[in-house]
Coordinates of C-alpha atoms and ligand atoms in Angstrom, one line a residue:
X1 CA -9.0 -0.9 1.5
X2 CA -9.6 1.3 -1.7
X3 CA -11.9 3.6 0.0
X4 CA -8.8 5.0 1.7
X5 CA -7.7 6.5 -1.8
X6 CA -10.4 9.0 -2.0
X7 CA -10.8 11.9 0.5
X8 CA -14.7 13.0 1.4
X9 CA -14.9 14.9 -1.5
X10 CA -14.0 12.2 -4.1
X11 CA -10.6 13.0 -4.7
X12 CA -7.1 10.8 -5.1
X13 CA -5.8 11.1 -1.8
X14 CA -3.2 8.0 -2.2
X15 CA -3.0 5.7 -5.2
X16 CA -3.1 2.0 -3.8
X17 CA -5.3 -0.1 -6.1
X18 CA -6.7 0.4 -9.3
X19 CA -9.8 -1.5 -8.7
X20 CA -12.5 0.9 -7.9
X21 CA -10.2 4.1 -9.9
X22 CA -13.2 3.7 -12.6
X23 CA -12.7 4.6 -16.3
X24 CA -12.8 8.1 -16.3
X25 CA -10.4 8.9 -13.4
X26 CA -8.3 6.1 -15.5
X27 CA -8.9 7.9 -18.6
X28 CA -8.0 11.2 -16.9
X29 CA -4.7 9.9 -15.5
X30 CA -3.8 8.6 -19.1
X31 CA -3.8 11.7 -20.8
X32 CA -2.2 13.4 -18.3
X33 CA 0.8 11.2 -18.6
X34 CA 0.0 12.2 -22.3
X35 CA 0.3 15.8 -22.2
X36 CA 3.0 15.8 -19.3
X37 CA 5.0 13.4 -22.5
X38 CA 4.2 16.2 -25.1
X39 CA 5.7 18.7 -23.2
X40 CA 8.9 16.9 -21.9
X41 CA 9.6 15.8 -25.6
X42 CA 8.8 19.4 -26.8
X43 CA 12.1 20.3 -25.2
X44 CA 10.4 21.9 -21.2
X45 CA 12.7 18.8 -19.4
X46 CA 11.6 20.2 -15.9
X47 CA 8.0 21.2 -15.7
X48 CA 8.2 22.8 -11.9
X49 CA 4.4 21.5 -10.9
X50 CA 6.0 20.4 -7.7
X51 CA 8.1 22.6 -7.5
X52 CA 9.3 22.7 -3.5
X53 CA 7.4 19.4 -2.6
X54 CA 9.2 16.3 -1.3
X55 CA 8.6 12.6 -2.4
X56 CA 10.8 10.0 -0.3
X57 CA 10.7 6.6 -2.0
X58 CA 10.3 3.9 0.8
X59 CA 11.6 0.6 -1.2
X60 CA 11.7 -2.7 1.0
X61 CA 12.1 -4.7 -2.1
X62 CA 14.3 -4.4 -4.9
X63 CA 13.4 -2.6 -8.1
X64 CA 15.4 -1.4 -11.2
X65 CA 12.4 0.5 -13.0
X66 CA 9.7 1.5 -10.3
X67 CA 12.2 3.1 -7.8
X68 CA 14.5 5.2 -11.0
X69 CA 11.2 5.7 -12.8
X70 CA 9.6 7.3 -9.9
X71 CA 12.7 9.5 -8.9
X72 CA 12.6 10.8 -12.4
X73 CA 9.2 11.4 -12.2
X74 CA 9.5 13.6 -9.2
X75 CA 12.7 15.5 -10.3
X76 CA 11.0 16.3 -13.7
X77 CA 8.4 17.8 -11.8
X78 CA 10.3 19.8 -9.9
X79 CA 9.7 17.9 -6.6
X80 CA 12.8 16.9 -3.7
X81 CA 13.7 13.5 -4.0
X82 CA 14.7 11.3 -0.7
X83 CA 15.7 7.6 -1.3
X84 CA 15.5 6.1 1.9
X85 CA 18.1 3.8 3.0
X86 CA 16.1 1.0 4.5
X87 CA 19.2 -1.0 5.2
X88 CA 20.9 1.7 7.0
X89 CA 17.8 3.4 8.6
X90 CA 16.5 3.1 12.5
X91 CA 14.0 0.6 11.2
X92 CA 16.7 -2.1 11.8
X93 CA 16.9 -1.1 15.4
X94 CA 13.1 -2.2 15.8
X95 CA 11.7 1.6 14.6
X96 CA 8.1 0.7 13.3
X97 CA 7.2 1.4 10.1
X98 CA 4.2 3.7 11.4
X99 CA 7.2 5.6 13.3
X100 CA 8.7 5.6 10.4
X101 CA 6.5 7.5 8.3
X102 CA 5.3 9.9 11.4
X103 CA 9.4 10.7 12.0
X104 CA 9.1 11.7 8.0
X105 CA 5.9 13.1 8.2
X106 CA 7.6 15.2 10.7
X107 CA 10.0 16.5 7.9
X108 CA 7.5 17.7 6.0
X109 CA 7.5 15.4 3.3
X110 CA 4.3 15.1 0.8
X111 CA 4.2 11.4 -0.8
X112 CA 6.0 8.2 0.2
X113 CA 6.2 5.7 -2.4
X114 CA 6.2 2.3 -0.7
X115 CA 6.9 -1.1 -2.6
X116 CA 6.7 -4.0 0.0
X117 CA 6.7 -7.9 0.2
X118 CA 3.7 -8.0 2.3
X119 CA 0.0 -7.3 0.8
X120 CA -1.2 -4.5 2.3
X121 CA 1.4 -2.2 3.7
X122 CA 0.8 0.5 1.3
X123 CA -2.5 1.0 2.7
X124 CA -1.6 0.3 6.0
X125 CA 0.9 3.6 5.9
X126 CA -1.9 5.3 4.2
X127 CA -4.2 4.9 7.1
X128 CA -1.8 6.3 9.1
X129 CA -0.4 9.5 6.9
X130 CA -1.6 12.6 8.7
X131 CA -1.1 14.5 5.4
X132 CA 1.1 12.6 2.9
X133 CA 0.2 10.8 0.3
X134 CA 0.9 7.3 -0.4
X135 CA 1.4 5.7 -3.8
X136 CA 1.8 2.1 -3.6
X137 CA 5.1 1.3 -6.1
X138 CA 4.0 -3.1 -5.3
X139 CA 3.1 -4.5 -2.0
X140 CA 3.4 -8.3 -2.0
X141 CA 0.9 -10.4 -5.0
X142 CA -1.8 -7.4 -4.2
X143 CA -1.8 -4.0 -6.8
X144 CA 1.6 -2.4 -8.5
X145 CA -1.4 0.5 -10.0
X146 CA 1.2 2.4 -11.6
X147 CA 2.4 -0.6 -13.5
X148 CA -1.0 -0.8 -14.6
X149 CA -1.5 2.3 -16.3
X150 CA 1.6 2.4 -18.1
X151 CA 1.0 -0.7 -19.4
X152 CA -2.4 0.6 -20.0
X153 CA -0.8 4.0 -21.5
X154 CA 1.4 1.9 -23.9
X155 CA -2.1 -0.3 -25.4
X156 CA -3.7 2.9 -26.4
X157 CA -0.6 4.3 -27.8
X158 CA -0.5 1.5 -30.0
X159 CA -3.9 0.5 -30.1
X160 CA -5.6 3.9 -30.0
X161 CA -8.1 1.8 -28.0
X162 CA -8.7 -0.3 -24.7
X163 CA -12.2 -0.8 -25.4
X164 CA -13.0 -4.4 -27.0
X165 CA -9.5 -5.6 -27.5
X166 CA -8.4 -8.9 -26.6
X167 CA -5.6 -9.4 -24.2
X168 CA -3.8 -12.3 -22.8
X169 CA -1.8 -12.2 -19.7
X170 CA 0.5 -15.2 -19.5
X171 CA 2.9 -16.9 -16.7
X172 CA 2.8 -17.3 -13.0
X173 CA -0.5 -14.6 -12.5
X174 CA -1.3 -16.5 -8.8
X175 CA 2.2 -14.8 -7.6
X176 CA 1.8 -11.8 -9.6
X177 CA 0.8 -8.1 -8.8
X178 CA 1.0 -7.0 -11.9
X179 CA -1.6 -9.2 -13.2
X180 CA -4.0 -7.9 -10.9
X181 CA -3.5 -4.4 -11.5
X182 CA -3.6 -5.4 -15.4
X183 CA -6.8 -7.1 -14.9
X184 CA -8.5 -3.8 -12.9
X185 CA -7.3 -1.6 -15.1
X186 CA -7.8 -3.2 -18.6
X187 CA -11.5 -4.4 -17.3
X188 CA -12.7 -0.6 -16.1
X189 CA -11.6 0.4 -19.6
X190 CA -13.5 -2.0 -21.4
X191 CA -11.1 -4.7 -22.7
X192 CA -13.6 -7.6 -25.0
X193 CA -12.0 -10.6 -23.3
X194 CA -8.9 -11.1 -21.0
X195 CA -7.0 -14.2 -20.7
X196 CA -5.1 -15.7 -18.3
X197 CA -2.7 -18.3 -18.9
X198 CA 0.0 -20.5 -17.1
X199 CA 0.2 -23.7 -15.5
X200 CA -2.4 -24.8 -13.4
X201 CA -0.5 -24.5 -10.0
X202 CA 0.3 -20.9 -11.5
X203 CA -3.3 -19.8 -12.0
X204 CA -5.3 -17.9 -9.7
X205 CA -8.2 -19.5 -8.0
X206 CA -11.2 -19.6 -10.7
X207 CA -13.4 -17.5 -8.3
X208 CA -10.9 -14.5 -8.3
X209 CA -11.1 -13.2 -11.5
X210 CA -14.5 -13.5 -12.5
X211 CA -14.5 -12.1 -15.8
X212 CA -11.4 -13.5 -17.0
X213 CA -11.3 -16.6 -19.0
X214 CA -8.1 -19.4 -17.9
X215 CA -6.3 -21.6 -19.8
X216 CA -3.2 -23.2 -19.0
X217 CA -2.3 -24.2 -22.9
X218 CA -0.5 -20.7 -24.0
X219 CA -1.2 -21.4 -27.8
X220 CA -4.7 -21.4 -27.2
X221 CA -4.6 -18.7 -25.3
X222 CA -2.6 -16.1 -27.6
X223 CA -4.8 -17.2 -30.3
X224 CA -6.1 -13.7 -32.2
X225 CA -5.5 -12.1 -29.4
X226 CA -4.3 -7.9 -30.0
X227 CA -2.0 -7.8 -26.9
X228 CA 0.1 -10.9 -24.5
X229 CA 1.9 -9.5 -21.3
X230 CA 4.3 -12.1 -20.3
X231 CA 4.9 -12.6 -16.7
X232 CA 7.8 -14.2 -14.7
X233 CA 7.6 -16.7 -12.0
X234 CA 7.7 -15.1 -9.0
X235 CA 10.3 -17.2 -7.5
X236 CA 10.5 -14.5 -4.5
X237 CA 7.2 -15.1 -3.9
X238 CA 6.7 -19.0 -3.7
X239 CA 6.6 -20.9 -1.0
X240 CA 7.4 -24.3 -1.9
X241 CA 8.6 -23.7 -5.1
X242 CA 9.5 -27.7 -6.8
X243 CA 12.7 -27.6 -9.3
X244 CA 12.1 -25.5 -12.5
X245 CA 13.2 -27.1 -15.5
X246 CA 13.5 -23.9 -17.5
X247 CA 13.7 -25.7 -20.8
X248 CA 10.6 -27.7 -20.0
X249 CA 8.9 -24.3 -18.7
X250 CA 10.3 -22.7 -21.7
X251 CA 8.9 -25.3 -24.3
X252 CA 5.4 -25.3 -22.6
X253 CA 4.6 -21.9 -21.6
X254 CA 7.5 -19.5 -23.4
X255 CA 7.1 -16.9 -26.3
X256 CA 8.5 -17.7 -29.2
X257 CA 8.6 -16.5 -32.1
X258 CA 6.3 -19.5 -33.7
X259 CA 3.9 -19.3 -31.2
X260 CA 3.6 -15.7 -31.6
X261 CA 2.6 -16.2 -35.0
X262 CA -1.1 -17.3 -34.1
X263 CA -1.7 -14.0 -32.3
X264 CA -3.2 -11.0 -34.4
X265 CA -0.3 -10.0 -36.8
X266 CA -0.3 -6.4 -35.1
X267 CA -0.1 -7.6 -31.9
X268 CA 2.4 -6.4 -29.5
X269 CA 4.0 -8.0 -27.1
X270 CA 4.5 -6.5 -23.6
X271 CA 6.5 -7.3 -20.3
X272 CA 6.8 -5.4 -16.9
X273 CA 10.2 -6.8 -16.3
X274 CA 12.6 -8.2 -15.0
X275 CA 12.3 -10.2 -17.9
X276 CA 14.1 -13.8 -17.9
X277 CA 14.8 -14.7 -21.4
X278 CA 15.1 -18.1 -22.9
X279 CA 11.9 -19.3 -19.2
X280 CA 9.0 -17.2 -20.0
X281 CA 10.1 -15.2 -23.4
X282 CA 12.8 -15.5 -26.6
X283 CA 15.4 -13.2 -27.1
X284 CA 14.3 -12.8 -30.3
X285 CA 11.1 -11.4 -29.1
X286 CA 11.6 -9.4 -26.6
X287 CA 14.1 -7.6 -29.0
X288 CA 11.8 -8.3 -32.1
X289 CA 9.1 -5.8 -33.9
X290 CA 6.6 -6.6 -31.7
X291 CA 7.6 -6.2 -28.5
X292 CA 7.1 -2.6 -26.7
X293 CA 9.1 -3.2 -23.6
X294 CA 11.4 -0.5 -23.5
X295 CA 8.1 1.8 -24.4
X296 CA 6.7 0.8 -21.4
X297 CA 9.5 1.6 -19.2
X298 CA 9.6 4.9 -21.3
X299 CA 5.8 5.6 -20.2
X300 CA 6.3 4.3 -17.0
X301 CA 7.9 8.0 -16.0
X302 CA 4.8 9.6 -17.4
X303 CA 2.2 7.4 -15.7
X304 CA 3.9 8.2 -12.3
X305 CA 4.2 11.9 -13.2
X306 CA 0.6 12.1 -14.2
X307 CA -0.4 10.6 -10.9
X308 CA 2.0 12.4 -8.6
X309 CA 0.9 15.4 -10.2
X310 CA -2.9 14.6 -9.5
X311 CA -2.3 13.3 -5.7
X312 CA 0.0 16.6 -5.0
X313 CA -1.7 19.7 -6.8
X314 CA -2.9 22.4 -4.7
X315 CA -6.5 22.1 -4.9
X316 CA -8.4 26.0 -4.4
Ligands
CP1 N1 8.0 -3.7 -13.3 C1 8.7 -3.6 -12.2 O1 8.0 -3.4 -11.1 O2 10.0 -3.6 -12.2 P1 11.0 -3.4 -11.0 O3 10.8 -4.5 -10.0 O4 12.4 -3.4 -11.5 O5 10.6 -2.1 -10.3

């Protein structure tokens, strides 16, 4: 599926995955979310890279942060913006999606960002894009990549480092998209030791993450560790999901702000959102000193200018 991404000369074609990106195209894409920051906050608030090009965000699932972040992304860069009305578009009448994207195509859009419940679809659009690109914004419990590097963007901002540092992702990770995009990311840039943590029925299967380390005991798992990304329960995404006693969740596998004592002091706490307070994190830190939440949606706009920006240059 990933070798879709790259065109015969090596280049991003579409962003689906982050498994296979590698640490230097990672590294690249990171500071060019960095420099496309220093010149928004030096005062240029459209930069005009894209000036003429047109992005149509294709969402199939709700989204409060991927869909504005990535509008905002393309407007800064001078880009059209189309946010397609699934609800009220001719794929209700039976319209494939592949028609879809052809009928768009036709319109001479450039990228289509596609978030959809089933694993896959991104790529499957890709595959059949004549000449647009396709950035997946979440398909299913698959890849959300650009969730991955500005999660990745917001570590080095605080840690000036990936490279050794302990992390532990912590929640539902079987359900979660996030986690594996986390993983890819944070093991092509050299994270020491990533943890996973939740209840057993929340866990991946041991085989898929082979250089992880499990636990489903969340003190042991945040112990010394420089960075926790807490994770919902992908309620959306569970089958047979048997009653939640969200105090009993809470008091087993929640942040608080005693259990987040035996991480490193300078830890910081991160969460892609939406975050439900009082199940899988306090109030009093997701609001506290050590939480970078709002940084990350912050960084989010940069990570998804810095790759619509590499996907959409004119190359020679
Ligand atoms: N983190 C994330 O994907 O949030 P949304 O579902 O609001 O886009």
């Amino acid at each position: 599926m990933s070798d879709l991404q790259f065109t015969h000369h090596g280049r991003l074609r579409h962003l689906l995955t982050l498994e296979g990106l590698g640490r230097e195209r990672i590294g690249r894409l990171l500071d060019g979310a960095v420099q496309l920051r220093d010149e928004f906050r030096s005062g240029a608030r459209s930069l005009d890279v894209l000036d003429g090009r047109t992005i149509v965000n294709l969402f199939f699932e709700a989204s409060t942060r991927t869909r504005s972040s990535f509008e905002l992304a393309a407007r800064r860069l001078g880009a059209f913006v189309v946010n397609f009305d699934i609800a009220n578009s001719s794929t209700t009448k039976g319209e494939t999606l592949e028609d879809t994207i052809a009928t768009l195509e036709a319109m001479d859009s450039d990228a289509f960002v596609v978030r959809h419940k089933e694993n896959g679809t991104p790529a499957r659009l890709a595959a059949h894009a004549r000449r647009a690109a396709v950035l997946n914004a979440g398909d299913g419990n698959h890849a959300h990549p650009t969730q991955g590097l500005l999660d990745l963007l917001t570590i080095r901002d605080h840690k000036k480092r990936i490279e050794g540092l302990k992390v532990a992702i912590c929640g539902d990770i079987r359900h979660s998209r996030v986690a594996r995009s986390d993983v890819h990311g944070l093991a092509a840039m050299g994270a020491g030791e990533i943890r996973l943590c939740g209840p057993t029925g929340l866990l991946p299967a041991a085989d898929e993450f082979p250089g992880c380390v499990l636990f489903d005991d969340l003190d042991a798992a945040i112990e010394g560790v420089d960075v926790i990304v807490m994770l919902r329960i992908q309620k959306e995404r569970i089958e047979h999901l048997p009653g939640l006693d969200e105090a009993d969740y809470f008091g087993r596998y929640g942040l608080s702000r005693a259990r987040l004592a035996r991480a490193r002091a300078d830890a910081i706490v991160m969460h892609p959102g939406p975050m439900n307070r009082g199940v899988e994190i306090a109030s009093d830190v997701a609001d506290g000193p050590q939480s970078v939440v709002l940084e990350q949606v912050a960084n989010g706009i940069f990570a998804r200018m810095a790759v619509l920006v590499e996907l959409l240059k004119k190359h020679g």
